[in-house]
Structure formats: C-alpha cells, structure tokens
Amino acid sequence: MAKKKKLSDIKKILPKPVIQFKKLSHLSENILWNLIYGAKGVSELADAVNTNVDTVSEEIENLENRGLVTGGGTFRKRYEITDDGTKALGVPKVQLSTGLAKENIKSGQETWLLVTAKNTGDIPLKDALLKIVAPKFLNINRYNSIYDRGEEKINIEFPLTELHPGETQAVNFRLKADLTSHTVSSRYKIEVHAYEGEMLSDKKEVGILVES
C-alpha cells in the first residue's frame, strides 16, 4: 500500500506562485520612476509629473495600499519605492558581449573593439551608455563618443540608442596602439562598463597584446 503523502511534502514539490502585479497607470509609473530618481515629497512629485498635489496624494495613497510605496514622518511625509514597487515597474538591464577583431597587434597597427549591448530587462532602455577605460596609448575612436584623456588612462563614453526588451545594439570602436619608446610590449586591459542612468548594469574586460 502506497504511503500517504503529507501536505508539507506536497507543498515542497509544487511550483512557487508567481506574484502578479496590477497594471500601473501612467501617473503611477511616473511617480515610481521619480521616487527612484530622487523625488521624495508630494510637492516634489507633483512638480516632476506636472500635476497638482491633491492628485499625487491620492495616487500615492493608492500605491501605499498596494505595498508599492512606503512613507515615513508626520510633517512633510517622505516616500520610498518598495521592492514590490520596483518589480511592478519593471527594470531595464544591459548585458554586454565584448571582443576584438585581432587580439595581438603591433604598435601602429589597428583593430576593432567589438561591443554588443542587449536589453535583458522587461522595459525599454532609454538612458544607457557605454563607458570604456583603457591605457592612454590605445587610441579608441567612434563617432559621437565623449573623451576624457588622463595622464595614464583614457575614458570614453558612448550613448546607447533606446532598446526594447530583447533588442541588441552592436557598437564597434576603431582601436590603434601607439607605444612610446618607454612602453614595453605586454598584454593590456580594456574595461567596458554599461550604465543605466547612474547604475552600473554590466562590466566586461578585454585583454590585448601589443608588441613594439
């Protein structure tokens, strides 16, 4: 006779329930995004979303009841988005793939730094950019990039286009190595960072061997 299973045993093999969030209104979405970007009070939020304080107060109360926002303080109450609020809003995420057309080059030669950015999140990616950090003798160029050349490193920023979930953007940078007489042949590191707003989303390192 088969042994009767306990309820606790059955629960262990059942799939965990997926939390379903009610679709956000346009106003709710704007309020949550502005909480993420630093607005905390009702007046600040009303200015940010271009509506009146009473409308924002009513919407904040609704979000608070749903557990998407939490507030603190009695006078001039301040609000924060909760973890459930972030999940309900959805988040973009940049995933990087990197490589080089040639990994070994001589000083004076050119190759390509190959970068592919993919939105693996669940909402469109609107405010993302690539940041590249490399030794200063590596000349890395692409149209529409911003350059900051320091004594030892070069920092390059390149804005990504709007990417919807699942979409990718390939960005290729022309790379030329110019070793000085005092620079030895060696393997050097190029860092590629992807940012969504102020938040680091992904980071990759590429090694290149440069010979004099």
Short mmCIF file of C-alpha atoms in Angstrom, two decimals:
data_model
loop_
_atom_site.label_atom_id
_atom_site.label_comp_id
_atom_site.label_asym_id
_atom_site.label_seq_id
_atom_site.Cartn_x
_atom_site.Cartn_y
_atom_site.Cartn_z
CA MET A 1 0.00 0.00 0.00
CA ALA A 2 1.40 3.37 -1.03
CA LYS A 3 2.33 5.69 1.79
CA LYS A 4 0.03 8.70 2.01
CA LYS A 5 1.88 11.95 1.34
CA LYS A 6 1.78 14.72 3.90
CA LEU A 7 0.60 18.19 2.91
CA SER A 8 4.07 19.56 3.75
CA ASP A 9 5.64 17.11 1.28
CA ILE A 10 3.22 18.12 -1.45
CA LYS A 11 3.98 21.81 -0.89
CA LYS A 12 7.69 21.15 -1.43
CA ILE A 13 7.16 19.88 -4.98
CA LEU A 14 4.56 22.45 -6.03
CA PRO A 15 5.87 25.41 -8.08
CA LYS A 16 6.13 28.66 -6.19
CA PRO A 17 3.30 31.08 -7.01
CA VAL A 18 4.19 33.98 -9.31
CA ILE A 19 3.18 37.35 -7.90
CA GLN A 20 1.01 39.17 -10.42
CA PHE A 21 1.00 42.97 -10.19
CA LYS A 22 -1.95 45.02 -11.34
CA LYS A 23 -1.05 47.12 -14.38
CA LEU A 24 0.22 50.55 -13.39
CA SER A 25 -1.45 53.73 -14.59
CA HIS A 26 0.69 56.26 -16.44
CA LEU A 27 0.64 58.52 -13.36
CA SER A 28 1.63 55.68 -11.00
CA GLU A 29 4.51 54.72 -13.29
CA ASN A 30 5.77 58.32 -13.41
CA ILE A 31 5.58 58.64 -9.62
CA LEU A 32 7.54 55.42 -9.07
CA TRP A 33 10.24 56.44 -11.55
CA ASN A 34 10.60 59.84 -9.90
CA LEU A 35 10.95 58.18 -6.50
CA ILE A 36 13.82 56.14 -7.94
CA TYR A 37 15.46 59.29 -9.32
CA GLY A 38 15.32 61.16 -6.01
CA ALA A 39 11.96 62.92 -5.54
CA LYS A 40 10.60 62.11 -2.06
CA GLY A 41 7.86 64.56 -1.07
CA VAL A 42 4.38 65.06 -2.54
CA SER A 43 5.19 68.60 -3.74
CA GLU A 44 8.38 67.42 -5.47
CA LEU A 45 6.48 64.59 -7.13
CA ALA A 46 3.66 66.91 -8.24
CA ASP A 47 6.21 69.20 -9.92
CA ALA A 48 8.01 66.25 -11.51
CA VAL A 49 4.86 64.70 -13.01
CA ASN A 50 3.28 68.08 -13.85
CA THR A 51 0.06 67.76 -11.87
CA ASN A 52 -1.41 69.04 -8.60
CA VAL A 53 -0.62 67.94 -5.06
CA ASP A 54 -4.10 66.50 -4.37
CA THR A 55 -3.91 64.20 -7.39
CA VAL A 56 -0.45 62.96 -6.39
CA SER A 57 -1.55 62.47 -2.74
CA GLU A 58 -4.46 60.31 -3.87
CA GLU A 59 -2.26 58.24 -6.18
CA ILE A 60 0.44 57.84 -3.50
CA GLU A 61 -2.19 56.57 -1.05
CA ASN A 62 -3.28 54.01 -3.63
CA LEU A 63 0.34 52.90 -4.22
CA GLU A 64 0.92 52.69 -0.47
CA ASN A 65 -2.14 50.48 -0.02
CA ARG A 66 -0.80 48.17 -2.74
CA GLY A 67 2.57 47.94 -0.97
CA LEU A 68 4.47 49.61 -3.82
CA VAL A 69 5.42 52.70 -1.82
CA THR A 70 6.22 53.29 1.83
CA GLY A 71 6.11 56.61 3.67
CA GLY A 72 7.70 57.96 6.84
CA GLY A 73 7.38 61.04 9.01
CA THR A 74 4.35 63.01 10.11
CA PHE A 75 5.13 66.51 8.87
CA ARG A 76 6.08 66.63 5.19
CA LYS A 77 5.94 62.87 4.78
CA ARG A 78 8.69 61.35 2.63
CA TYR A 79 8.20 58.33 0.40
CA GLU A 80 10.34 55.47 -0.89
CA ILE A 81 9.65 52.85 -3.53
CA THR A 82 9.50 49.29 -2.13
CA ASP A 83 10.95 46.11 -3.66
CA ASP A 84 7.45 45.22 -4.90
CA GLY A 85 7.21 48.70 -6.41
CA THR A 86 10.41 48.09 -8.38
CA LYS A 87 9.12 44.69 -9.53
CA ALA A 88 5.79 46.17 -10.59
CA LEU A 89 7.57 48.92 -12.50
CA GLY A 90 9.94 46.54 -14.22
CA VAL A 91 13.61 47.26 -14.76
CA PRO A 92 15.86 47.55 -17.81
CA LYS A 93 19.17 45.73 -17.75
CA VAL A 94 22.12 45.97 -20.12
CA GLN A 95 24.07 42.78 -20.80
CA LEU A 96 27.39 43.14 -22.62
CA SER A 97 29.30 40.95 -25.03
CA THR A 98 32.80 42.10 -25.97
CA GLY A 99 35.69 41.03 -28.15
CA LEU A 100 38.46 42.15 -30.50
CA ALA A 101 38.83 41.62 -34.24
CA LYS A 102 42.53 40.85 -33.51
CA GLU A 103 43.83 40.18 -30.01
CA ASN A 104 47.54 40.56 -30.91
CA ILE A 105 48.76 43.67 -32.73
CA LYS A 106 51.98 45.60 -33.20
CA SER A 107 52.41 49.25 -32.30
CA GLY A 108 50.99 51.36 -35.13
CA GLN A 109 48.50 48.69 -36.23
CA GLU A 110 44.72 48.88 -35.99
CA THR A 111 41.98 46.51 -34.88
CA TRP A 112 38.35 46.78 -33.75
CA LEU A 113 36.89 46.66 -30.25
CA LEU A 114 33.55 44.89 -30.69
CA VAL A 115 30.77 45.58 -28.17
CA THR A 116 27.20 44.30 -28.21
CA ALA A 117 24.65 45.61 -25.70
CA LYS A 118 21.39 43.72 -25.09
CA ASN A 119 18.39 44.78 -23.02
CA THR A 120 17.67 41.69 -20.92
CA GLY A 121 15.19 43.57 -18.71
CA ASP A 122 11.45 43.88 -19.12
CA ILE A 123 11.02 47.57 -20.02
CA PRO A 124 12.62 49.81 -22.68
CA LEU A 125 16.15 51.05 -22.11
CA LYS A 126 16.17 54.84 -22.53
CA ASP A 127 19.09 56.29 -20.57
CA ALA A 128 22.00 53.90 -21.07
CA LEU A 129 25.60 54.42 -22.10
CA LEU A 130 28.88 52.61 -22.52
CA LYS A 131 31.97 53.70 -20.59
CA ILE A 132 35.36 52.44 -21.75
CA VAL A 133 38.55 52.73 -19.71
CA ALA A 134 41.86 51.93 -21.42
CA PRO A 135 45.59 52.80 -21.32
CA LYS A 136 46.18 56.21 -22.89
CA PHE A 137 48.34 54.88 -25.74
CA LEU A 138 45.37 52.94 -27.12
CA ASN A 139 43.52 55.29 -29.46
CA ILE A 140 39.88 54.14 -29.38
CA ASN A 141 37.55 56.08 -31.65
CA ARG A 142 33.93 56.17 -32.71
CA TYR A 143 31.72 58.99 -33.91
CA ASN A 144 29.51 60.57 -31.20
CA SER A 145 31.79 59.48 -28.35
CA ILE A 146 32.93 61.74 -25.49
CA TYR A 147 36.61 61.56 -24.50
CA ASP A 148 38.40 62.34 -21.25
CA ARG A 149 42.16 61.79 -21.53
CA GLY A 150 44.05 61.50 -18.24
CA GLU A 151 47.76 61.03 -17.55
CA GLU A 152 47.55 57.24 -17.56
CA LYS A 153 44.05 56.33 -18.81
CA ILE A 154 41.55 57.39 -21.43
CA ASN A 155 37.83 57.37 -20.55
CA ILE A 156 35.29 57.16 -23.36
CA GLU A 157 31.51 57.48 -23.14
CA PHE A 158 29.09 56.44 -25.86
CA PRO A 159 25.27 56.75 -25.53
CA LEU A 160 23.20 53.73 -26.49
CA THR A 161 20.00 54.01 -28.52
CA GLU A 162 16.63 53.15 -26.99
CA LEU A 163 16.46 49.37 -26.75
CA HIS A 164 13.25 47.45 -26.14
CA PRO A 165 13.37 44.17 -24.16
CA GLY A 166 15.34 41.58 -26.11
CA GLU A 167 16.82 44.08 -28.58
CA THR A 168 20.57 44.45 -29.15
CA GLN A 169 22.89 47.17 -30.42
CA ALA A 170 26.33 46.45 -31.89
CA VAL A 171 28.90 49.20 -31.33
CA ASN A 172 32.35 48.86 -32.92
CA PHE A 173 35.26 51.12 -31.97
CA ARG A 174 38.38 51.58 -34.10
CA LEU A 175 41.44 50.82 -31.96
CA LYS A 176 45.03 51.75 -32.76
CA ALA A 177 48.02 51.13 -30.49
CA ASP A 178 50.81 53.70 -30.36
CA LEU A 179 53.50 52.56 -27.93
CA THR A 180 56.06 55.13 -26.88
CA SER A 181 59.74 54.28 -26.70
CA HIS A 182 59.37 53.79 -22.93
CA THR A 183 56.33 51.50 -23.14
CA VAL A 184 57.03 47.77 -23.11
CA SER A 185 55.32 45.08 -25.14
CA SER A 186 52.72 43.47 -22.92
CA ARG A 187 49.08 42.44 -22.53
CA TYR A 188 46.89 45.38 -21.61
CA LYS A 189 43.37 45.55 -20.22
CA ILE A 190 40.37 47.42 -21.64
CA GLU A 191 37.35 47.81 -19.37
CA VAL A 192 33.86 48.15 -20.84
CA HIS A 193 31.07 49.29 -18.49
CA ALA A 194 27.34 49.59 -19.23
CA TYR A 195 25.31 52.07 -17.19
CA GLU A 196 21.56 52.56 -16.94
CA GLY A 197 21.30 56.09 -15.57
CA GLU A 198 23.74 56.20 -12.64
CA MET A 199 23.57 52.45 -12.03
CA LEU A 200 26.23 50.02 -13.26
CA SER A 201 24.45 47.25 -15.15
CA ASP A 202 27.31 45.14 -16.52
CA LYS A 203 31.10 45.15 -16.85
CA LYS A 204 33.47 43.25 -19.11
CA GLU A 205 37.27 43.20 -19.54
CA VAL A 206 39.14 42.63 -22.80
CA GLY A 207 42.84 41.80 -22.99
CA ILE A 208 45.01 42.89 -25.93
CA LEU A 209 48.64 42.00 -26.58
CA VAL A 210 50.57 44.94 -28.07
CA GLU A 211 54.11 44.39 -29.38
CA SER A 212 56.62 47.16 -30.08
#
